[in-house]
Short mmCIF file of C-alpha atoms and ligand atoms in Angstrom, two decimals:
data_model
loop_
_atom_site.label_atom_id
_atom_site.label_comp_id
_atom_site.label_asym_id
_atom_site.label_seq_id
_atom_site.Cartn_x
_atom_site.Cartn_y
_atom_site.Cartn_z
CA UNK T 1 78.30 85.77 105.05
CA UNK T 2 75.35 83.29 103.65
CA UNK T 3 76.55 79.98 101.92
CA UNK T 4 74.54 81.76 98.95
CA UNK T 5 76.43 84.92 99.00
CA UNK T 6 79.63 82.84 99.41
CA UNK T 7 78.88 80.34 96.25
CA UNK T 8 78.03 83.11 94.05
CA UNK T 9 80.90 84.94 94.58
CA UNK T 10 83.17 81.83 93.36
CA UNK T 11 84.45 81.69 89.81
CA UNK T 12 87.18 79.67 88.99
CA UNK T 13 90.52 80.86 87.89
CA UNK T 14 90.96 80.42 84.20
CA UNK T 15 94.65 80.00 84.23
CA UNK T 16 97.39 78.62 86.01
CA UNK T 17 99.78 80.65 84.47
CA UNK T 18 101.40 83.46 86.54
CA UNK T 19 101.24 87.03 85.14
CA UNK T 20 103.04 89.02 87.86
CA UNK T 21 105.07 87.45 91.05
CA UNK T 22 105.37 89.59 93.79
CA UNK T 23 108.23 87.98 95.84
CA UNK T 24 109.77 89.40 99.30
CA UNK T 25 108.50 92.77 98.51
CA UNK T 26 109.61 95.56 101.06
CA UNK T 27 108.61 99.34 100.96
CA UNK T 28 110.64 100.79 104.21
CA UNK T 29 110.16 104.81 105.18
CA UNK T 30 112.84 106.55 106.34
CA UNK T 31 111.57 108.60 109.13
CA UNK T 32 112.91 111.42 109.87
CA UNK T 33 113.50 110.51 113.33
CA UNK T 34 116.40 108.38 111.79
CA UNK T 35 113.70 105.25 112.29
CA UNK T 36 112.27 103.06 109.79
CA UNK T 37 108.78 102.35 109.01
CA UNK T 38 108.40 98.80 107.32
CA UNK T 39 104.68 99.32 105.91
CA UNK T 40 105.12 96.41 103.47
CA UNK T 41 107.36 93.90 104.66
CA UNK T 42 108.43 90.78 102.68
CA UNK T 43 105.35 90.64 100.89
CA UNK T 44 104.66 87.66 98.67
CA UNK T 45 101.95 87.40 95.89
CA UNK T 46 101.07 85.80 92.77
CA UNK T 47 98.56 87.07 89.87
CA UNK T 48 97.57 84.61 87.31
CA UNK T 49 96.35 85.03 83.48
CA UNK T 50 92.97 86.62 83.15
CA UNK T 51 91.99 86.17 87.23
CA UNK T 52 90.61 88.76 89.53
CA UNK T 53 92.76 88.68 92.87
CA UNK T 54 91.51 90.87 95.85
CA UNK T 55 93.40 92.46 98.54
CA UNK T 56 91.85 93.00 101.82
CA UNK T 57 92.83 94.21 105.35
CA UNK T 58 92.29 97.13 107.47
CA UNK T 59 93.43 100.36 106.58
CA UNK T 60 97.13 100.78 107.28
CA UNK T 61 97.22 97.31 106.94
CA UNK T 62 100.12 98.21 103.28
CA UNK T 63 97.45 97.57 100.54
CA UNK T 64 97.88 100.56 98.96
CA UNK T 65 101.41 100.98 99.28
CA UNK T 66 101.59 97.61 97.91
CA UNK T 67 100.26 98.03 94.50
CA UNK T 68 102.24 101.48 94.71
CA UNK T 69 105.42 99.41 94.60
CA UNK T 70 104.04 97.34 91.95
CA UNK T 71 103.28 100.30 89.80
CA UNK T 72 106.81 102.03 90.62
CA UNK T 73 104.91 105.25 91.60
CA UNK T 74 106.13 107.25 94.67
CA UNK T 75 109.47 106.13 95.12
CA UNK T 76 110.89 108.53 97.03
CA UNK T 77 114.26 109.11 98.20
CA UNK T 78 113.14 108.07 101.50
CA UNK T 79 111.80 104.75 100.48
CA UNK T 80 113.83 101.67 100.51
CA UNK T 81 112.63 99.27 97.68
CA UNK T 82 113.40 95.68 98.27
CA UNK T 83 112.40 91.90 96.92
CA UNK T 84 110.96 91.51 93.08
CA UNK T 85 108.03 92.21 91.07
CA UNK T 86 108.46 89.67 88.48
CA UNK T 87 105.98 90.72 85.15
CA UNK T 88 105.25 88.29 82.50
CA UNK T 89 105.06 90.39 79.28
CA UNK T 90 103.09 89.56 76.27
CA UNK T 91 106.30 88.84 74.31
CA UNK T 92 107.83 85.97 76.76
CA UNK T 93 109.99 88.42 78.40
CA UNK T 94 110.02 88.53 82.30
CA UNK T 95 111.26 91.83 83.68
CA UNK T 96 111.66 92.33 87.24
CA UNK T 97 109.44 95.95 87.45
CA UNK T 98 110.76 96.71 90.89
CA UNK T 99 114.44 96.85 89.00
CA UNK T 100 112.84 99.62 86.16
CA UNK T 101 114.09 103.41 86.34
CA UNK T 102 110.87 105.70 86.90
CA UNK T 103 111.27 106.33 83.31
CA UNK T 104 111.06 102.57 81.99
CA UNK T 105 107.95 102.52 84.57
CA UNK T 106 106.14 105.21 83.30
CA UNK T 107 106.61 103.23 79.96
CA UNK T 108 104.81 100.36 81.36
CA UNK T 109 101.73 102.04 83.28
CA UNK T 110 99.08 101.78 81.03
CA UNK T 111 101.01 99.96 77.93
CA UNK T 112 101.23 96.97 80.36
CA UNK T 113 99.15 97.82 83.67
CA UNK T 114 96.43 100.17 83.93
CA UNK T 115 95.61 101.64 87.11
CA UNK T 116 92.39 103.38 88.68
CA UNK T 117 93.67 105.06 91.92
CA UNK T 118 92.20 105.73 94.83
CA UNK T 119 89.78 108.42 95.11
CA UNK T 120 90.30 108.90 91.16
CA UNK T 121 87.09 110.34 90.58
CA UNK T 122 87.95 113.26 91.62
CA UNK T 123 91.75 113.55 89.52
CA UNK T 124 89.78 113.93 86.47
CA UNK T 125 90.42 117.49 84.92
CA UNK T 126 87.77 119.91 85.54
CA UNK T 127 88.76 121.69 82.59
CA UNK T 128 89.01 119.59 80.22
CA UNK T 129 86.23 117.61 78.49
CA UNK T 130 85.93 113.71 79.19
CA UNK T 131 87.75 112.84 75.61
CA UNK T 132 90.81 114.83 76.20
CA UNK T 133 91.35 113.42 78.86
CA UNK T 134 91.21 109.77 77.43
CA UNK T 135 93.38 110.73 74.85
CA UNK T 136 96.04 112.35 76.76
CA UNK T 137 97.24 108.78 78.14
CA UNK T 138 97.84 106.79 74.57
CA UNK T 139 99.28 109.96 73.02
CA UNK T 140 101.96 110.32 76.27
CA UNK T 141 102.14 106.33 75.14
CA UNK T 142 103.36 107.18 71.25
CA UNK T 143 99.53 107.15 69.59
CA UNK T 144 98.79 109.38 67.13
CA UNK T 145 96.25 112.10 68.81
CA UNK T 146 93.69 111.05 65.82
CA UNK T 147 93.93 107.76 65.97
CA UNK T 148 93.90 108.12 70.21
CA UNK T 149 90.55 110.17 69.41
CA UNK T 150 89.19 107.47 66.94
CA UNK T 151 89.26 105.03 69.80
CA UNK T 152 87.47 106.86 72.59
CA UNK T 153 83.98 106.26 72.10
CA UNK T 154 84.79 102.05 71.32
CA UNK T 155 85.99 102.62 75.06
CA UNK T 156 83.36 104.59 76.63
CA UNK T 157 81.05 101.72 75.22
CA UNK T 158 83.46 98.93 76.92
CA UNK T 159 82.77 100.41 80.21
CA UNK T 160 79.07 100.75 79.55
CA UNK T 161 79.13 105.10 78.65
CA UNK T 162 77.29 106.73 75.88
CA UNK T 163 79.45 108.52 73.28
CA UNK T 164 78.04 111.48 73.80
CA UNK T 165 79.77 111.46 77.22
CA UNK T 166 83.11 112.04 75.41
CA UNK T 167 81.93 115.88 75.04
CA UNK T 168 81.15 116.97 78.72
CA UNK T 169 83.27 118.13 81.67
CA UNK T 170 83.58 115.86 85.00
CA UNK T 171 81.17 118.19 86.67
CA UNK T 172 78.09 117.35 84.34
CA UNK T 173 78.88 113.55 85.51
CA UNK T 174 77.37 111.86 88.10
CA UNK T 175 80.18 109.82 90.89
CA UNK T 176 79.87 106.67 89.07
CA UNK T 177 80.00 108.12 85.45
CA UNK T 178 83.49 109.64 86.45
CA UNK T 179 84.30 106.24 87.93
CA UNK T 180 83.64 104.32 84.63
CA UNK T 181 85.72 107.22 82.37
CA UNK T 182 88.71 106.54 85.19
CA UNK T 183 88.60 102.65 83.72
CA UNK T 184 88.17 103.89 80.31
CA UNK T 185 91.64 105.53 80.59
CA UNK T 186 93.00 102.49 82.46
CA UNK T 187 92.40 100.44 80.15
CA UNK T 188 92.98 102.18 76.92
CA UNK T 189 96.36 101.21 76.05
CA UNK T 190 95.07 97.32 76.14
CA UNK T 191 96.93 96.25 79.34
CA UNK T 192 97.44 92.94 80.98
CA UNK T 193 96.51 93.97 84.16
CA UNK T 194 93.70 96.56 86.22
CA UNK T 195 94.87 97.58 89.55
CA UNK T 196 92.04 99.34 91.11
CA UNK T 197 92.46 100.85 94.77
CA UNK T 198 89.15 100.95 96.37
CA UNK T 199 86.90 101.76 93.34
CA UNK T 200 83.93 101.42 94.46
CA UNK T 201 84.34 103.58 97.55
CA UNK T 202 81.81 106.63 98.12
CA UNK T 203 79.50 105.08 95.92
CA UNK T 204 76.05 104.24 96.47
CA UNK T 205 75.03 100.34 96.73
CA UNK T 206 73.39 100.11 93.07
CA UNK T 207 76.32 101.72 91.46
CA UNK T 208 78.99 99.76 93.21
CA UNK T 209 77.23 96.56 92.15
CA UNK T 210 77.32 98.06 87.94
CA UNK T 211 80.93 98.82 88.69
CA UNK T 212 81.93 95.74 89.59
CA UNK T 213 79.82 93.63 86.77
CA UNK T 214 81.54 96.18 84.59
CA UNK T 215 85.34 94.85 85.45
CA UNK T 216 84.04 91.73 85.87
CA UNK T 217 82.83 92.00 82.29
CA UNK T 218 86.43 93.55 81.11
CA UNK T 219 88.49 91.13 82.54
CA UNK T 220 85.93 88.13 80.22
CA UNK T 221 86.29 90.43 76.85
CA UNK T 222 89.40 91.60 77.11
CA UNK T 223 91.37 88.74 79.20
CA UNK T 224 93.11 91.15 81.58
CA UNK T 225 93.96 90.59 85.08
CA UNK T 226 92.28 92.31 88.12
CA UNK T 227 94.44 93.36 91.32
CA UNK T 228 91.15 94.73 93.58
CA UNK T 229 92.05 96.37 96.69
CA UNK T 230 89.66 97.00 99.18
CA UNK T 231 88.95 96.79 102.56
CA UNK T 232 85.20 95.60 101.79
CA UNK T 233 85.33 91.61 102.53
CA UNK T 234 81.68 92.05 100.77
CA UNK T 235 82.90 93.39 97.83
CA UNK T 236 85.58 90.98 96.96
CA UNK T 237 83.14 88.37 97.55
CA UNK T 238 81.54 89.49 94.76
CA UNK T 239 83.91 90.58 92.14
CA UNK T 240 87.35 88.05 92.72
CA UNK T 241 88.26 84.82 92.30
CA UNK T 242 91.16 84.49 94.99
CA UNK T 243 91.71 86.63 98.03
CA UNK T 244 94.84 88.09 99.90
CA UNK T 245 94.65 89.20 103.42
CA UNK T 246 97.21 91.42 104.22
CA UNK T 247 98.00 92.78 108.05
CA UNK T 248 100.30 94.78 109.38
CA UNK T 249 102.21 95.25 105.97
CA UNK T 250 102.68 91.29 105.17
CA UNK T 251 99.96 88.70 103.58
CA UNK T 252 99.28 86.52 106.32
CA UNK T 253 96.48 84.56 103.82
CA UNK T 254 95.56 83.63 100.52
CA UNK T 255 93.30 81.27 98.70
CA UNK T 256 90.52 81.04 96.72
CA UNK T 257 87.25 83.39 97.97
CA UNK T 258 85.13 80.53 98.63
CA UNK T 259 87.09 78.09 100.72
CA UNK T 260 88.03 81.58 102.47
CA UNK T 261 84.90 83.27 102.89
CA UNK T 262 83.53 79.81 104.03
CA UNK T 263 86.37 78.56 106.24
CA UNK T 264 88.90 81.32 107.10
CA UNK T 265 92.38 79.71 108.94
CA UNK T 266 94.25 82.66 110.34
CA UNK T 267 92.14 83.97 113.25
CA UNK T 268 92.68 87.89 111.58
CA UNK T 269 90.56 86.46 108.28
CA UNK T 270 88.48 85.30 110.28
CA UNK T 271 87.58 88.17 112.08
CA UNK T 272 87.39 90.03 109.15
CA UNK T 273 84.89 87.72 108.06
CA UNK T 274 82.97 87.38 111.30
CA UNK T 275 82.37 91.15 111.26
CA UNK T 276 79.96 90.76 107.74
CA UNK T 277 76.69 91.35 108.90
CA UNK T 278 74.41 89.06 106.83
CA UNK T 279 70.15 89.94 106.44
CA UNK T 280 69.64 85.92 106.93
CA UNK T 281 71.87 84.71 109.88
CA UNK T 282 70.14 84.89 113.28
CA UNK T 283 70.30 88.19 115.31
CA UNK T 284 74.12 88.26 117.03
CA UNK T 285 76.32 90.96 118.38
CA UNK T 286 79.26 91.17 115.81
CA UNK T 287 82.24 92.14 117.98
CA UNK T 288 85.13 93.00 115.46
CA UNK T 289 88.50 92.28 115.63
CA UNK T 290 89.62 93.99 119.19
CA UNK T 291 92.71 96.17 119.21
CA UNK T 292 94.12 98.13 116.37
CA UNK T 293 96.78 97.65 114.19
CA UNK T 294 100.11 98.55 115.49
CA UNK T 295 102.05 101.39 113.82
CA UNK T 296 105.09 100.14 110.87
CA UNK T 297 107.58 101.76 112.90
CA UNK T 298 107.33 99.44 115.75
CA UNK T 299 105.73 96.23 114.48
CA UNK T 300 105.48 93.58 117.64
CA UNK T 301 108.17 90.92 117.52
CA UNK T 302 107.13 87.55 116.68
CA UNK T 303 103.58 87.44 115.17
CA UNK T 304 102.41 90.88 114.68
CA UNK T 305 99.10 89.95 115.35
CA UNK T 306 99.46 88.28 118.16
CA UNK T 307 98.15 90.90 121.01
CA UNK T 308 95.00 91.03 118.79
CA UNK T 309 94.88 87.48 118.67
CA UNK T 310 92.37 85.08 120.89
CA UNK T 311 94.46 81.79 120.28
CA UNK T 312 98.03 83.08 120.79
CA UNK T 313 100.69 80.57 122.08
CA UNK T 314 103.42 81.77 123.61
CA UNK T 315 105.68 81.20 120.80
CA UNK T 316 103.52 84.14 119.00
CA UNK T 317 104.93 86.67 120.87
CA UNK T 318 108.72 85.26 119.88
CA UNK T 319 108.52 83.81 116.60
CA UNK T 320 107.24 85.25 113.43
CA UNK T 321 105.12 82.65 111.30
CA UNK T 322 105.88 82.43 107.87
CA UNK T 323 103.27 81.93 104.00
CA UNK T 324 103.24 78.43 103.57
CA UNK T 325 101.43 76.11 100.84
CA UNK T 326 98.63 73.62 103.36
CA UNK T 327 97.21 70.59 100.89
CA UNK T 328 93.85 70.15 100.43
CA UNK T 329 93.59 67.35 102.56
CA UNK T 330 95.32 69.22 105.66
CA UNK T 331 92.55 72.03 105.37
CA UNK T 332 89.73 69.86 105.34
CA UNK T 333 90.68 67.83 108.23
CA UNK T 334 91.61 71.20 110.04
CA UNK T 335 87.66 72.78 109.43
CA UNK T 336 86.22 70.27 107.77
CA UNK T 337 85.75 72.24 104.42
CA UNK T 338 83.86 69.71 101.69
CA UNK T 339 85.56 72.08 98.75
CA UNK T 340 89.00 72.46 96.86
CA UNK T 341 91.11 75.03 99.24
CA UNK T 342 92.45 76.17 95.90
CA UNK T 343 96.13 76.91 96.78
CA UNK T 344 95.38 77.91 100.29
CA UNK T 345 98.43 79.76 101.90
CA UNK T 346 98.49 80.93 105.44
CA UNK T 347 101.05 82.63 108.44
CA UNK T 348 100.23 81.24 111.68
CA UNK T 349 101.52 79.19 113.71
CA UNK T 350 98.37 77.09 114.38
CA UNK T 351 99.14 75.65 110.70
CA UNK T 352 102.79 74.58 111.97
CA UNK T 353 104.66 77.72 110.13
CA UNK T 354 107.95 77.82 111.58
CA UNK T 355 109.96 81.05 110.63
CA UNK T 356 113.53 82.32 112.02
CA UNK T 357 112.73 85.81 109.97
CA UNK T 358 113.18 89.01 111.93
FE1 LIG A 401 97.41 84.05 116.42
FE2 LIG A 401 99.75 82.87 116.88
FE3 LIG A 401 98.51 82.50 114.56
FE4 LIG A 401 99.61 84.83 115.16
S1 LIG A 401 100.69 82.91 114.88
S2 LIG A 401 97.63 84.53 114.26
S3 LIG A 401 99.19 85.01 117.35
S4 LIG A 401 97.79 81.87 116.60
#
């Protein structure tokens, strides 16, 4: 990634104020081998007031099952819930989501956090024209199905559709056009918060790019927070303000994009970084990270990445590292980085992260 690329993609966050705290979040499987499959395991995050947070690893790597668990959708019986998902409501209240029946949840999707799954453009109805489908959300929220009407072409406009879009099927609209009517109905109940799983996948380069400026310009009109998820380095780089690296179903890094992008500490970012081709650096074979990741029903002990890993000690293979807080000044001296490390957290033991978790 250019130092260009890199400074344009950092924003700073507008508030310190946390939104939702993600704290020792588990998602187990029961198998039905009697085994358990830990695909997020002790997860910690933190969103912040009107900030756009990505979340990046390889796939497998719990993203999506993470912002699952945030959103209460797909518990199953065979899914052990553990840890907190501490929401800061409008009001002052703080209600721990990951406590909420699936009834109280499906209250707050949408009212509180809009969501644009993955591979949403095709979910949409192919029955039903565009502004049914916008208005079958607020009225399963308690709005009345004129006023619900009444506000669907102010949010076709907000993500940059013609009115006249409200009248046609999905099938008379082109990949991205579905995309943008997917935000419309995430964010038509006025929510603090967009999670969007890999939105900009299967789209072409140009329309990615208007996607993104679009949520970029929601989240400066309308204040809400962004949870990203993708497994594009190159597209957080352009949309967020802070990244989290998740692998193997934990975050293992987080900071802000720049000091990342620029300077990544654990080795796994910085593979993932290393493997961004760039149009300006000089011609190089870009290796990858080698190995894959290993399966959530038999995590390695220790650090999970650590038979991926070129500077494994042998305390890797024993002890797991654990998130901690580095200060600014640690960073620098560590990779000489001139800029703020904003907050930088990492899970390896090259940072000094003791951990006696199993
Ligand atoms: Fe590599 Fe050890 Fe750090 Fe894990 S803890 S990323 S194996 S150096």
């Amino acid at each position: 990634m250019t130092d260009t690329q890199v400074q344009s993609a950092f924003r700073p966050t507008t508030s310190d104020e946390p939104l939702l705290e993600v704290k020792d979040l588990d998602v187990h499987f029961r198998l039905k081998n009697g085994g358990l499959a830990r695909v997020v395991d002790g997860a910690n995050l933190t969103i912040r007031r009107n900030e756009i947070i990505g979340i990046a690893g390889e796939s497998g790597s719990g993203k999506t099952t993470l912002v699952e668990a945030i959103l209460g959708i797909n518990r199953f019986s065979n899914r052990q819930l553990g840890g907190q998902v501490l929401y800061h409501a409008r009001n002052g209240e703080v209600m721990d989501l990951a406590a909420l029946s699936p009834h109280q949840m499906a209250r707050v999707r949408l009212s509180e956090i809009g969501y644009v799954p993955q591979g949403s453009m095709n979910s949409l109805s192919p029955t039903m024209r565009v502004a049914d489908q916008i208005v079958d959300g607020m009225v399963s929220h308690g709005m009345s199905k004129s006023k619900a009407r009444a506000k669907v072409p102010e949010l076709l406009e907000k993500v940059g559709l013609d009115k006249r879009v409200m009248r046609l099927y999905p099938h008379e609209l082109s990949g991205g056009m579905k995309q943008r009517v997917i935000i419309a109905i995430g964010i038509s109940m006025e929510p603090s918060i967009i999670i969007a799983d890999e939105p900009t996948t299967a789209l072409d380069v140009n329309v990615q790019r208007r996607i993104l400026a679009t949520l970029m310009r929601l989240r400066d009109e309308m204040g809400v927070s962004i949870i990203m998820v993708s497994h594009d380095v190159a597209v957080h780089a352009e949309l967020v303000d802070r990244l989290a690296i998740m692998y193997a179903g934990q975050v293992v890094e987080t900071g802000g994009v720049r000091p990342m992008l620029k300077a990544p500490l654990h080795p796994y970012t910085k593979g993932l970084t290393d493997a961004i081709p760039t149009i300006t650096a000089t011609r190089q074979r870009i290796d990858g990270i080698r190995g894959v990741t290993p399966s959530p029903d038999n995590w390695p002990k220790g650090c999970r990445f650590h038979n991926r890993c070129q500077y494994a000690m042998p305390q890797c293979a024993e002890i797991p590292p654990q998130l901690v807080s580095l200060s600014d000044e640690r960073v620098k001296a560590l990779n000489q980085v001139e800029t703020s490390t904003e907050d930088r957290m990492v899970s390896c033991h090259l940072y000094g992260s003791g951990a006696d978790r199993d």
